[in-house]
């Protein structure tokens, strides 16, 4: 990779922050599950507590987007980082009083901070990275979040086994404090003077929807990413089901590892392979790979077929999501990017809940093979229809070749 991206101080700070906050979220989830193990006997109760934070995140997403567009992005990141520090502090009280209600408050604080933080980072990337490096930056960002997911769950699993929960939450607080200190060193420049002027005007979240309807590239990317989210929402349930079908508990670890590693390895080559190609048609064609991987997973009793399909899925993910993020950052105007990425985060949260319920119901009613074959058909249908739409509208979005100067 071109080393210029890694000499960009602001980008490096954002990526370190993504790693800390991503790993922190997964560590908190594992630690909270450990806490609930002895206080909430019902699995349904555990899921409802975890969903509560997500639900409130959906409610606040529109306002979070307005804040990201109206106010200085560094201040938004700083405030959300400070607020996040209160989550482990609440857990100290929850542990002391053995209170599920206080733990619920911690979950809410964590999710609300993430709801504000994540879209602001996405909206800030075009301000700190040159247009010709956006795809590379999004690939690195996606790999960082993948590492945070894998590392966060692995480290958290070890920590809760060898340490008491007070120590785990204390470590979380230390890392969140480091994140706040890092953000104070961040420099994000305003792209245009018009953005500063619009801060004084009343900004509405609803202004986003006419733009989405009029921009076919953005609509196509939202539709296709929504279909993939249907699978991702039920990912953990499916992995558990594969291990049950094959009577191999260790299969869960193999699937998580092989899927994560394929994303990391293939992600290194995404920029070179995609180059200056049309991001719309390229991302749409990857829907075929997703469909093939889902069809392969339908052979649920065959270990090789399942693992090979997850490798293919990881490869497709490594290309698809950085391309989609880059497409959004190119096509969505700077003055609405905060609202747009909040809207996308809101859609993802809603889709994850729908997917979780739909996956569980379909596994009970139809079985894993029928469900995955249905998902494969739905995926390829979405790919074909959106590809036809892209051809009809002559949609062409490419990463700029000319390198722009951006302050680091």
CSV table of C-alpha atoms in Angstrom, one decimal:
chain,number,residue,atom,x,y,z
A,1,UNK,CA,0.0,0.0,0.0
A,2,UNK,CA,1.0,3.6,-0.6
A,3,UNK,CA,2.7,4.8,2.6
A,4,UNK,CA,1.3,8.3,2.1
A,5,UNK,CA,-1.9,7.2,3.8
A,6,UNK,CA,0.0,6.0,6.9
A,7,UNK,CA,1.9,9.3,7.1
A,8,UNK,CA,-1.5,11.0,7.5
A,9,UNK,CA,-1.6,11.8,11.3
A,10,UNK,CA,-5.4,12.5,11.4
A,11,UNK,CA,-6.2,9.2,9.6
A,12,UNK,CA,-4.0,7.2,11.9
A,13,UNK,CA,-5.7,8.7,15.0
A,14,UNK,CA,-9.1,7.9,13.5
A,15,UNK,CA,-8.1,4.3,12.9
A,16,UNK,CA,-6.6,3.9,16.4
A,17,UNK,CA,-9.8,5.3,17.8
A,18,UNK,CA,-11.9,2.9,15.7
A,19,UNK,CA,-9.8,0.0,17.0
A,20,UNK,CA,-10.3,1.1,20.6
A,21,UNK,CA,-14.0,1.8,20.4
A,22,UNK,CA,-14.7,-1.3,18.4
A,23,UNK,CA,-12.8,-3.6,20.7
A,24,UNK,CA,-14.4,-1.8,23.7
A,25,UNK,CA,-17.9,-2.5,22.4
A,26,UNK,CA,-17.2,-6.2,22.0
A,27,UNK,CA,-15.4,-6.4,25.3
A,28,UNK,CA,-18.3,-4.8,27.0
A,29,UNK,CA,-20.8,-7.1,25.4
A,30,UNK,CA,-18.9,-10.2,26.6
A,31,UNK,CA,-18.4,-8.8,30.1
A,32,UNK,CA,-22.1,-7.8,30.2
A,33,UNK,CA,-23.1,-11.3,29.2
A,34,UNK,CA,-21.0,-12.6,32.0
A,35,UNK,CA,-22.7,-10.3,34.4
A,36,UNK,CA,-26.1,-11.2,33.2
A,37,UNK,CA,-25.3,-14.9,33.4
A,38,UNK,CA,-25.9,-14.9,37.2
A,39,UNK,CA,-28.6,-12.1,37.3
A,40,UNK,CA,-30.8,-12.7,34.2
A,41,UNK,CA,-31.6,-16.4,33.8
A,42,UNK,CA,-33.8,-16.0,30.8
A,43,UNK,CA,-32.1,-15.9,27.3
A,44,UNK,CA,-35.0,-13.8,26.1
A,45,UNK,CA,-34.4,-11.3,28.9
A,46,UNK,CA,-30.7,-11.1,27.9
A,47,UNK,CA,-31.6,-10.4,24.3
A,48,UNK,CA,-34.2,-7.8,25.2
A,49,UNK,CA,-31.6,-5.9,27.4
A,50,UNK,CA,-29.1,-5.9,24.6
A,51,UNK,CA,-31.7,-4.8,22.1
A,52,UNK,CA,-32.8,-1.9,24.3
A,53,UNK,CA,-29.6,0.0,23.6
A,54,UNK,CA,-29.9,-0.7,19.9
A,55,UNK,CA,-33.5,0.5,19.8
A,56,UNK,CA,-32.6,3.8,21.5
A,57,UNK,CA,-29.7,4.1,19.0
A,58,UNK,CA,-32.2,3.9,16.2
A,59,UNK,CA,-34.2,6.7,17.8
A,60,UNK,CA,-31.3,9.0,18.3
A,61,UNK,CA,-29.7,8.4,14.8
A,62,UNK,CA,-31.5,11.2,13.0
A,63,UNK,CA,-30.4,13.8,15.6
A,64,UNK,CA,-26.8,12.3,15.7
A,65,UNK,CA,-26.6,12.9,11.9
A,66,UNK,CA,-27.7,16.5,12.3
A,67,UNK,CA,-25.1,17.1,15.0
A,68,UNK,CA,-22.4,15.6,12.7
A,69,UNK,CA,-23.3,18.0,9.9
A,70,UNK,CA,-24.0,21.1,11.9
A,71,UNK,CA,-21.1,21.1,14.5
A,72,UNK,CA,-17.4,20.5,14.4
A,73,UNK,CA,-16.7,16.8,13.9
A,74,UNK,CA,-13.8,16.8,16.3
A,75,UNK,CA,-16.0,18.1,19.1
A,76,UNK,CA,-18.7,15.5,18.3
A,77,UNK,CA,-16.1,12.7,18.5
A,78,UNK,CA,-14.6,14.2,21.7
A,79,UNK,CA,-18.0,14.5,23.5
A,80,UNK,CA,-19.1,11.0,22.5
A,81,UNK,CA,-15.7,9.7,23.7
A,82,UNK,CA,-16.2,11.3,27.1
A,83,UNK,CA,-19.8,10.0,27.3
A,84,UNK,CA,-18.6,6.5,26.5
A,85,UNK,CA,-16.3,6.6,29.6
A,86,UNK,CA,-19.5,6.7,31.8
A,87,UNK,CA,-20.4,3.2,30.6
A,88,UNK,CA,-17.7,1.3,32.6
A,89,UNK,CA,-18.2,3.7,35.5
A,90,UNK,CA,-21.9,2.7,35.6
A,91,UNK,CA,-20.8,-1.0,35.6
A,92,UNK,CA,-18.7,-0.4,38.8
A,93,UNK,CA,-22.0,0.7,40.5
A,94,UNK,CA,-23.9,-2.2,38.9
A,95,UNK,CA,-21.3,-4.7,40.2
A,96,UNK,CA,-21.4,-3.1,43.7
A,97,UNK,CA,-25.2,-3.1,44.0
A,98,UNK,CA,-25.7,-6.3,41.8
A,99,UNK,CA,-28.1,-4.2,39.8
A,100,UNK,CA,-29.4,-5.2,36.3
A,101,UNK,CA,-31.1,-1.7,36.0
A,102,UNK,CA,-27.7,0.1,36.3
A,103,UNK,CA,-26.2,-2.4,33.9
A,104,UNK,CA,-29.0,-1.5,31.4
A,105,UNK,CA,-28.0,2.2,31.8
A,106,UNK,CA,-24.4,1.3,30.9
A,107,UNK,CA,-25.6,-0.6,27.8
A,108,UNK,CA,-27.7,2.5,26.7
A,109,UNK,CA,-24.8,4.9,27.3
A,110,UNK,CA,-22.5,2.6,25.2
A,111,UNK,CA,-24.9,2.3,22.3
A,112,UNK,CA,-25.7,6.0,22.2
A,113,UNK,CA,-22.1,7.0,22.2
A,114,UNK,CA,-21.4,4.5,19.3
A,115,UNK,CA,-24.5,5.9,17.5
A,116,UNK,CA,-22.9,9.3,17.4
A,117,UNK,CA,-19.3,8.3,17.0
A,118,UNK,CA,-19.4,5.9,14.1
A,119,UNK,CA,-21.2,8.0,11.4
A,120,UNK,CA,-19.1,11.0,12.4
A,121,UNK,CA,-15.9,9.0,11.6
A,122,UNK,CA,-17.4,8.0,8.2
A,123,UNK,CA,-18.3,11.6,7.5
A,124,UNK,CA,-14.8,12.8,8.6
A,125,UNK,CA,-12.8,10.5,6.4
A,126,UNK,CA,-13.2,12.5,3.2
A,127,UNK,CA,-12.0,15.6,5.2
A,128,UNK,CA,-8.7,14.0,6.2
A,129,UNK,CA,-8.0,11.7,3.3
A,130,UNK,CA,-7.5,12.7,-0.4
A,131,UNK,CA,-10.2,11.6,-2.8
A,132,UNK,CA,-7.8,9.2,-4.6
A,133,UNK,CA,-7.1,7.4,-1.4
A,134,UNK,CA,-10.7,7.0,-0.2
A,135,UNK,CA,-11.1,3.4,-1.3
A,136,UNK,CA,-7.8,2.5,0.4
A,137,UNK,CA,-8.8,4.3,3.5
A,138,UNK,CA,-12.1,2.5,3.7
A,139,UNK,CA,-10.4,-0.8,3.2
A,140,UNK,CA,-8.1,-0.1,6.1
A,141,UNK,CA,-11.0,1.1,8.2
A,142,UNK,CA,-13.0,-2.1,7.4
A,143,UNK,CA,-10.0,-4.2,8.3
A,144,UNK,CA,-9.5,-2.3,11.6
A,145,UNK,CA,-13.1,-2.9,12.6
A,146,UNK,CA,-12.7,-6.6,11.6
A,147,UNK,CA,-9.6,-7.0,13.8
A,148,UNK,CA,-11.4,-5.1,16.6
A,149,UNK,CA,-14.3,-7.6,16.3
A,150,UNK,CA,-12.1,-10.7,16.3
A,151,UNK,CA,-9.6,-9.4,18.8
A,152,UNK,CA,-12.2,-7.8,21.1
A,153,UNK,CA,-14.2,-11.0,21.5
A,154,UNK,CA,-11.1,-13.2,21.9
A,155,UNK,CA,-9.4,-11.0,24.5
A,156,UNK,CA,-12.6,-10.4,26.3
A,157,UNK,CA,-13.2,-14.1,26.6
A,158,UNK,CA,-9.8,-14.5,28.1
A,159,UNK,CA,-10.2,-11.5,30.5
A,160,UNK,CA,-13.5,-12.6,31.9
A,161,UNK,CA,-12.1,-16.0,32.6
A,162,UNK,CA,-8.9,-14.9,34.4
A,163,UNK,CA,-10.0,-11.6,35.9
A,164,UNK,CA,-12.9,-10.3,38.0
A,165,UNK,CA,-15.3,-8.0,36.2
A,166,UNK,CA,-14.1,-4.9,38.1
A,167,UNK,CA,-10.7,-5.3,36.5
A,168,UNK,CA,-12.2,-5.8,33.0
A,169,UNK,CA,-14.3,-2.7,33.2
A,170,UNK,CA,-11.3,-0.7,34.7
A,171,UNK,CA,-9.2,-1.7,31.7
A,172,UNK,CA,-12.0,-0.5,29.4
A,173,UNK,CA,-12.2,2.8,31.2
A,174,UNK,CA,-8.4,3.3,30.7
A,175,UNK,CA,-8.6,2.6,27.0
A,176,UNK,CA,-11.6,4.9,26.6
A,177,UNK,CA,-9.6,7.7,28.4
A,178,UNK,CA,-6.8,7.1,25.9
A,179,UNK,CA,-9.3,7.4,23.1
A,180,UNK,CA,-10.4,10.8,24.5
A,181,UNK,CA,-6.8,12.0,24.7
A,182,UNK,CA,-6.1,10.9,21.1
A,183,UNK,CA,-9.2,12.8,19.8
A,184,UNK,CA,-7.8,16.0,21.4
A,185,UNK,CA,-4.8,15.7,19.0
A,186,UNK,CA,-7.1,15.2,15.9
A,187,UNK,CA,-7.2,17.9,13.2
A,188,UNK,CA,-10.2,17.9,10.8
A,189,UNK,CA,-10.4,20.8,8.4
A,190,UNK,CA,-13.6,22.2,7.0
A,191,UNK,CA,-14.0,21.3,3.3
A,192,UNK,CA,-16.0,24.4,2.2
A,193,UNK,CA,-17.1,27.7,3.6
A,194,UNK,CA,-20.7,26.8,2.7
A,195,UNK,CA,-20.6,24.1,5.4
A,196,UNK,CA,-19.7,26.8,8.0
A,197,UNK,CA,-22.6,28.9,6.7
A,198,UNK,CA,-25.1,26.0,7.0
A,199,UNK,CA,-24.2,25.5,10.6
A,200,UNK,CA,-26.2,28.7,11.3
A,201,UNK,CA,-29.2,27.4,9.4
A,202,UNK,CA,-31.8,24.9,10.6
A,203,UNK,CA,-30.7,21.5,9.4
A,204,UNK,CA,-33.4,18.8,9.0
A,205,UNK,CA,-32.8,15.1,8.8
A,206,UNK,CA,-35.7,14.8,6.3
A,207,UNK,CA,-33.7,16.7,3.7
A,208,UNK,CA,-31.8,13.5,3.1
A,209,UNK,CA,-34.6,11.5,1.5
A,210,UNK,CA,-35.2,13.5,-1.7
A,211,UNK,CA,-31.4,13.2,-2.4
A,212,UNK,CA,-31.5,9.4,-1.9
A,213,UNK,CA,-34.4,9.1,-4.3
A,214,UNK,CA,-32.7,11.2,-6.9
A,215,UNK,CA,-29.3,9.5,-6.7
A,216,UNK,CA,-29.6,6.0,-8.2
A,217,UNK,CA,-26.0,5.0,-7.3
A,218,UNK,CA,-26.7,5.6,-3.6
A,219,UNK,CA,-30.1,3.8,-3.8
A,220,UNK,CA,-28.5,0.8,-5.5
A,221,UNK,CA,-25.8,0.5,-2.8
A,222,UNK,CA,-28.3,0.8,0.0
A,223,UNK,CA,-30.5,-1.9,-1.4
A,224,UNK,CA,-27.6,-4.4,-2.0
A,225,UNK,CA,-26.0,-3.7,1.4
A,226,UNK,CA,-29.4,-4.2,3.0
A,227,UNK,CA,-29.7,-7.6,1.5
A,228,UNK,CA,-26.3,-8.6,2.9
A,229,UNK,CA,-27.2,-7.2,6.3
A,230,UNK,CA,-30.0,-9.8,6.4
A,231,UNK,CA,-27.4,-12.5,6.5
A,232,UNK,CA,-25.1,-10.6,8.9
A,233,UNK,CA,-27.9,-10.0,11.3
A,234,UNK,CA,-28.4,-13.7,11.8
A,235,UNK,CA,-24.7,-14.6,11.5
A,236,UNK,CA,-24.2,-15.8,15.1
A,237,UNK,CA,-27.3,-18.0,15.0
A,238,UNK,CA,-26.2,-19.6,11.7
A,239,UNK,CA,-22.7,-20.3,13.0
A,240,UNK,CA,-24.2,-21.9,16.1
A,241,UNK,CA,-26.6,-24.0,13.9
A,242,UNK,CA,-23.8,-25.3,11.7
A,243,UNK,CA,-21.9,-26.5,14.8
A,244,UNK,CA,-25.1,-28.2,16.0
A,245,UNK,CA,-25.9,-29.8,12.7
A,246,UNK,CA,-22.4,-31.3,12.4
A,247,UNK,CA,-22.1,-32.0,16.2
A,248,UNK,CA,-18.8,-30.1,16.2
A,249,UNK,CA,-18.6,-27.3,18.8
A,250,UNK,CA,-15.1,-26.4,17.5
A,251,UNK,CA,-16.6,-25.5,14.1
A,252,UNK,CA,-17.8,-22.2,15.5
A,253,UNK,CA,-14.2,-21.1,16.2
A,254,UNK,CA,-13.1,-22.3,12.8
A,255,UNK,CA,-15.8,-20.3,11.0
A,256,UNK,CA,-15.2,-17.1,12.9
A,257,UNK,CA,-11.4,-17.4,12.3
A,258,UNK,CA,-11.5,-18.3,8.7
A,259,UNK,CA,-14.1,-15.7,7.8
A,260,UNK,CA,-12.2,-12.9,9.6
A,261,UNK,CA,-8.8,-13.9,8.2
A,262,UNK,CA,-10.1,-14.0,4.6
A,263,UNK,CA,-11.5,-10.5,5.1
A,264,UNK,CA,-8.1,-9.3,6.3
A,265,UNK,CA,-5.9,-11.0,3.7
A,266,UNK,CA,-8.1,-10.2,0.6
A,267,UNK,CA,-8.7,-6.7,1.9
A,268,UNK,CA,-5.0,-5.9,1.2
A,269,UNK,CA,-5.6,-6.4,-2.5
A,270,UNK,CA,-8.9,-4.6,-2.8
A,271,UNK,CA,-7.5,-1.3,-4.0
A,272,UNK,CA,-5.3,-2.9,-6.7
A,273,UNK,CA,-8.0,-5.1,-8.1
A,274,UNK,CA,-10.7,-2.4,-8.1
A,275,UNK,CA,-8.5,0.4,-9.2
A,276,UNK,CA,-10.4,2.9,-11.3
A,277,UNK,CA,-13.4,0.6,-12.1
A,278,UNK,CA,-17.0,1.6,-11.8
A,279,UNK,CA,-17.8,1.2,-8.1
A,280,UNK,CA,-21.6,0.7,-8.8
A,281,UNK,CA,-21.3,-2.2,-11.3
A,282,UNK,CA,-18.4,-3.7,-9.4
A,283,UNK,CA,-20.1,-3.8,-6.1
A,284,UNK,CA,-23.3,-5.1,-7.7
A,285,UNK,CA,-21.4,-8.0,-9.4
A,286,UNK,CA,-20.1,-9.1,-6.0
A,287,UNK,CA,-23.7,-9.9,-5.2
A,288,UNK,CA,-23.1,-13.0,-7.3
A,289,UNK,CA,-20.3,-14.1,-5.1
A,290,UNK,CA,-22.4,-13.6,-2.0
A,291,UNK,CA,-25.2,-15.7,-3.6
A,292,UNK,CA,-22.7,-18.5,-4.4
A,293,UNK,CA,-21.4,-18.5,-0.9
A,294,UNK,CA,-24.9,-18.7,0.6
A,295,UNK,CA,-25.7,-21.6,-1.8
A,296,UNK,CA,-22.5,-23.4,-0.7
A,297,UNK,CA,-23.4,-22.9,3.0
A,298,UNK,CA,-26.7,-24.7,2.3
A,299,UNK,CA,-24.7,-28.0,2.3
A,300,UNK,CA,-24.8,-27.6,6.1
A,301,UNK,CA,-23.6,-31.1,6.9
A,302,UNK,CA,-20.4,-30.8,4.8
A,303,UNK,CA,-17.6,-29.2,6.8
A,304,UNK,CA,-15.5,-28.4,3.7
A,305,UNK,CA,-18.5,-26.8,1.9
A,306,UNK,CA,-19.4,-24.7,4.9
A,307,UNK,CA,-15.8,-23.5,5.5
A,308,UNK,CA,-15.1,-22.9,1.8
A,309,UNK,CA,-18.3,-20.9,1.5
A,310,UNK,CA,-17.3,-18.7,4.5
A,311,UNK,CA,-13.9,-18.0,2.9
A,312,UNK,CA,-15.8,-16.9,-0.3
A,313,UNK,CA,-18.1,-14.8,1.8
A,314,UNK,CA,-15.2,-13.1,3.6
A,315,UNK,CA,-13.5,-12.4,0.2
A,316,UNK,CA,-16.7,-10.8,-1.1
A,317,UNK,CA,-17.1,-8.7,2.1
A,318,UNK,CA,-13.5,-7.5,1.8
A,319,UNK,CA,-14.3,-5.9,-1.5
A,320,UNK,CA,-18.0,-5.0,-1.2
A,321,UNK,CA,-18.2,-2.9,1.9
A,322,UNK,CA,-15.1,-0.7,1.3
A,323,UNK,CA,-16.5,-0.1,-2.3
A,324,UNK,CA,-19.9,0.9,-0.9
A,325,UNK,CA,-18.5,3.2,1.7
A,326,UNK,CA,-16.3,4.9,-0.9
A,327,UNK,CA,-19.2,5.3,-3.2
A,328,UNK,CA,-21.3,7.0,-0.5
A,329,UNK,CA,-18.4,9.3,0.4
A,330,UNK,CA,-18.0,10.3,-3.3
A,331,UNK,CA,-21.7,10.8,-4.2
A,332,UNK,CA,-23.1,12.2,-0.9
A,333,UNK,CA,-22.4,15.9,-0.5
A,334,UNK,CA,-20.2,16.9,2.4
A,335,UNK,CA,-22.9,18.9,4.1
A,336,UNK,CA,-25.2,15.9,4.5
A,337,UNK,CA,-22.8,13.1,5.1
A,338,UNK,CA,-23.3,13.1,8.9
A,339,UNK,CA,-27.0,12.7,8.4
A,340,UNK,CA,-26.5,10.1,5.7
A,341,UNK,CA,-24.2,7.8,7.7
A,342,UNK,CA,-26.5,8.1,10.7
A,343,UNK,CA,-29.4,7.1,8.5
A,344,UNK,CA,-27.3,4.1,7.2
A,345,UNK,CA,-26.4,3.2,10.8
A,346,UNK,CA,-30.1,3.4,11.7
A,347,UNK,CA,-31.0,1.1,8.8
A,348,UNK,CA,-28.4,-1.4,9.8
A,349,UNK,CA,-29.7,-1.5,13.4
A,350,UNK,CA,-33.2,-2.0,12.2
A,351,UNK,CA,-32.2,-4.6,9.7
A,352,UNK,CA,-30.1,-6.5,12.2
A,353,UNK,CA,-33.1,-6.8,14.5
A,354,UNK,CA,-35.4,-7.9,11.7
A,355,UNK,CA,-32.7,-10.4,10.4
A,356,UNK,CA,-32.2,-11.8,13.9
A,357,UNK,CA,-35.9,-12.5,14.3
A,358,UNK,CA,-36.3,-13.7,10.7
A,359,UNK,CA,-33.3,-16.0,10.9
A,360,UNK,CA,-34.5,-17.6,14.1
A,361,UNK,CA,-38.0,-18.1,12.8
A,362,UNK,CA,-36.8,-19.5,9.4
A,363,UNK,CA,-34.4,-22.0,11.1
A,364,UNK,CA,-37.2,-23.3,13.2
A,365,UNK,CA,-39.8,-23.5,10.4
A,366,UNK,CA,-37.8,-24.4,7.3
A,367,UNK,CA,-34.3,-25.5,8.3
A,368,UNK,CA,-30.9,-24.0,7.6
A,369,UNK,CA,-30.5,-25.3,4.0
A,370,UNK,CA,-33.8,-24.0,2.8
A,371,UNK,CA,-33.2,-20.6,4.4
A,372,UNK,CA,-29.8,-20.2,2.9
A,373,UNK,CA,-31.0,-21.2,-0.6
A,374,UNK,CA,-33.8,-18.7,-0.3
A,375,UNK,CA,-31.3,-16.0,0.7
A,376,UNK,CA,-29.1,-16.9,-2.2
A,377,UNK,CA,-32.0,-16.5,-4.7
A,378,UNK,CA,-32.9,-13.2,-3.0
A,379,UNK,CA,-29.3,-12.0,-3.2
A,380,UNK,CA,-28.8,-12.8,-6.9
A,381,UNK,CA,-32.2,-11.3,-7.8
A,382,UNK,CA,-31.2,-8.1,-6.0
A,383,UNK,CA,-27.9,-8.1,-7.9
A,384,UNK,CA,-29.5,-8.6,-11.3
A,385,UNK,CA,-32.2,-6.0,-10.7
A,386,UNK,CA,-29.8,-3.3,-9.4
A,387,UNK,CA,-27.4,-4.0,-12.3
A,388,UNK,CA,-30.2,-3.5,-14.8
A,389,UNK,CA,-31.1,-0.3,-13.0
A,390,UNK,CA,-27.5,0.9,-13.1
A,391,UNK,CA,-27.2,0.2,-16.8
A,392,UNK,CA,-30.5,1.9,-17.6
A,393,UNK,CA,-29.5,5.0,-15.6
A,394,UNK,CA,-25.9,4.9,-17.0
A,395,UNK,CA,-24.6,5.1,-13.4
A,396,UNK,CA,-20.9,5.4,-13.3
A,397,UNK,CA,-19.0,6.2,-10.0
A,398,UNK,CA,-15.2,6.0,-10.0
A,399,UNK,CA,-12.6,7.0,-7.5
A,400,UNK,CA,-10.8,10.2,-8.7
A,401,UNK,CA,-7.3,9.7,-10.1
A,402,UNK,CA,-5.9,13.2,-9.3
A,403,UNK,CA,-4.5,13.3,-5.8
A,404,UNK,CA,-5.8,16.1,-3.6
A,405,UNK,CA,-3.9,17.8,-0.8
A,406,UNK,CA,-5.4,17.2,2.6
A,407,UNK,CA,-4.0,18.3,5.9
A,408,UNK,CA,-2.9,15.5,8.2
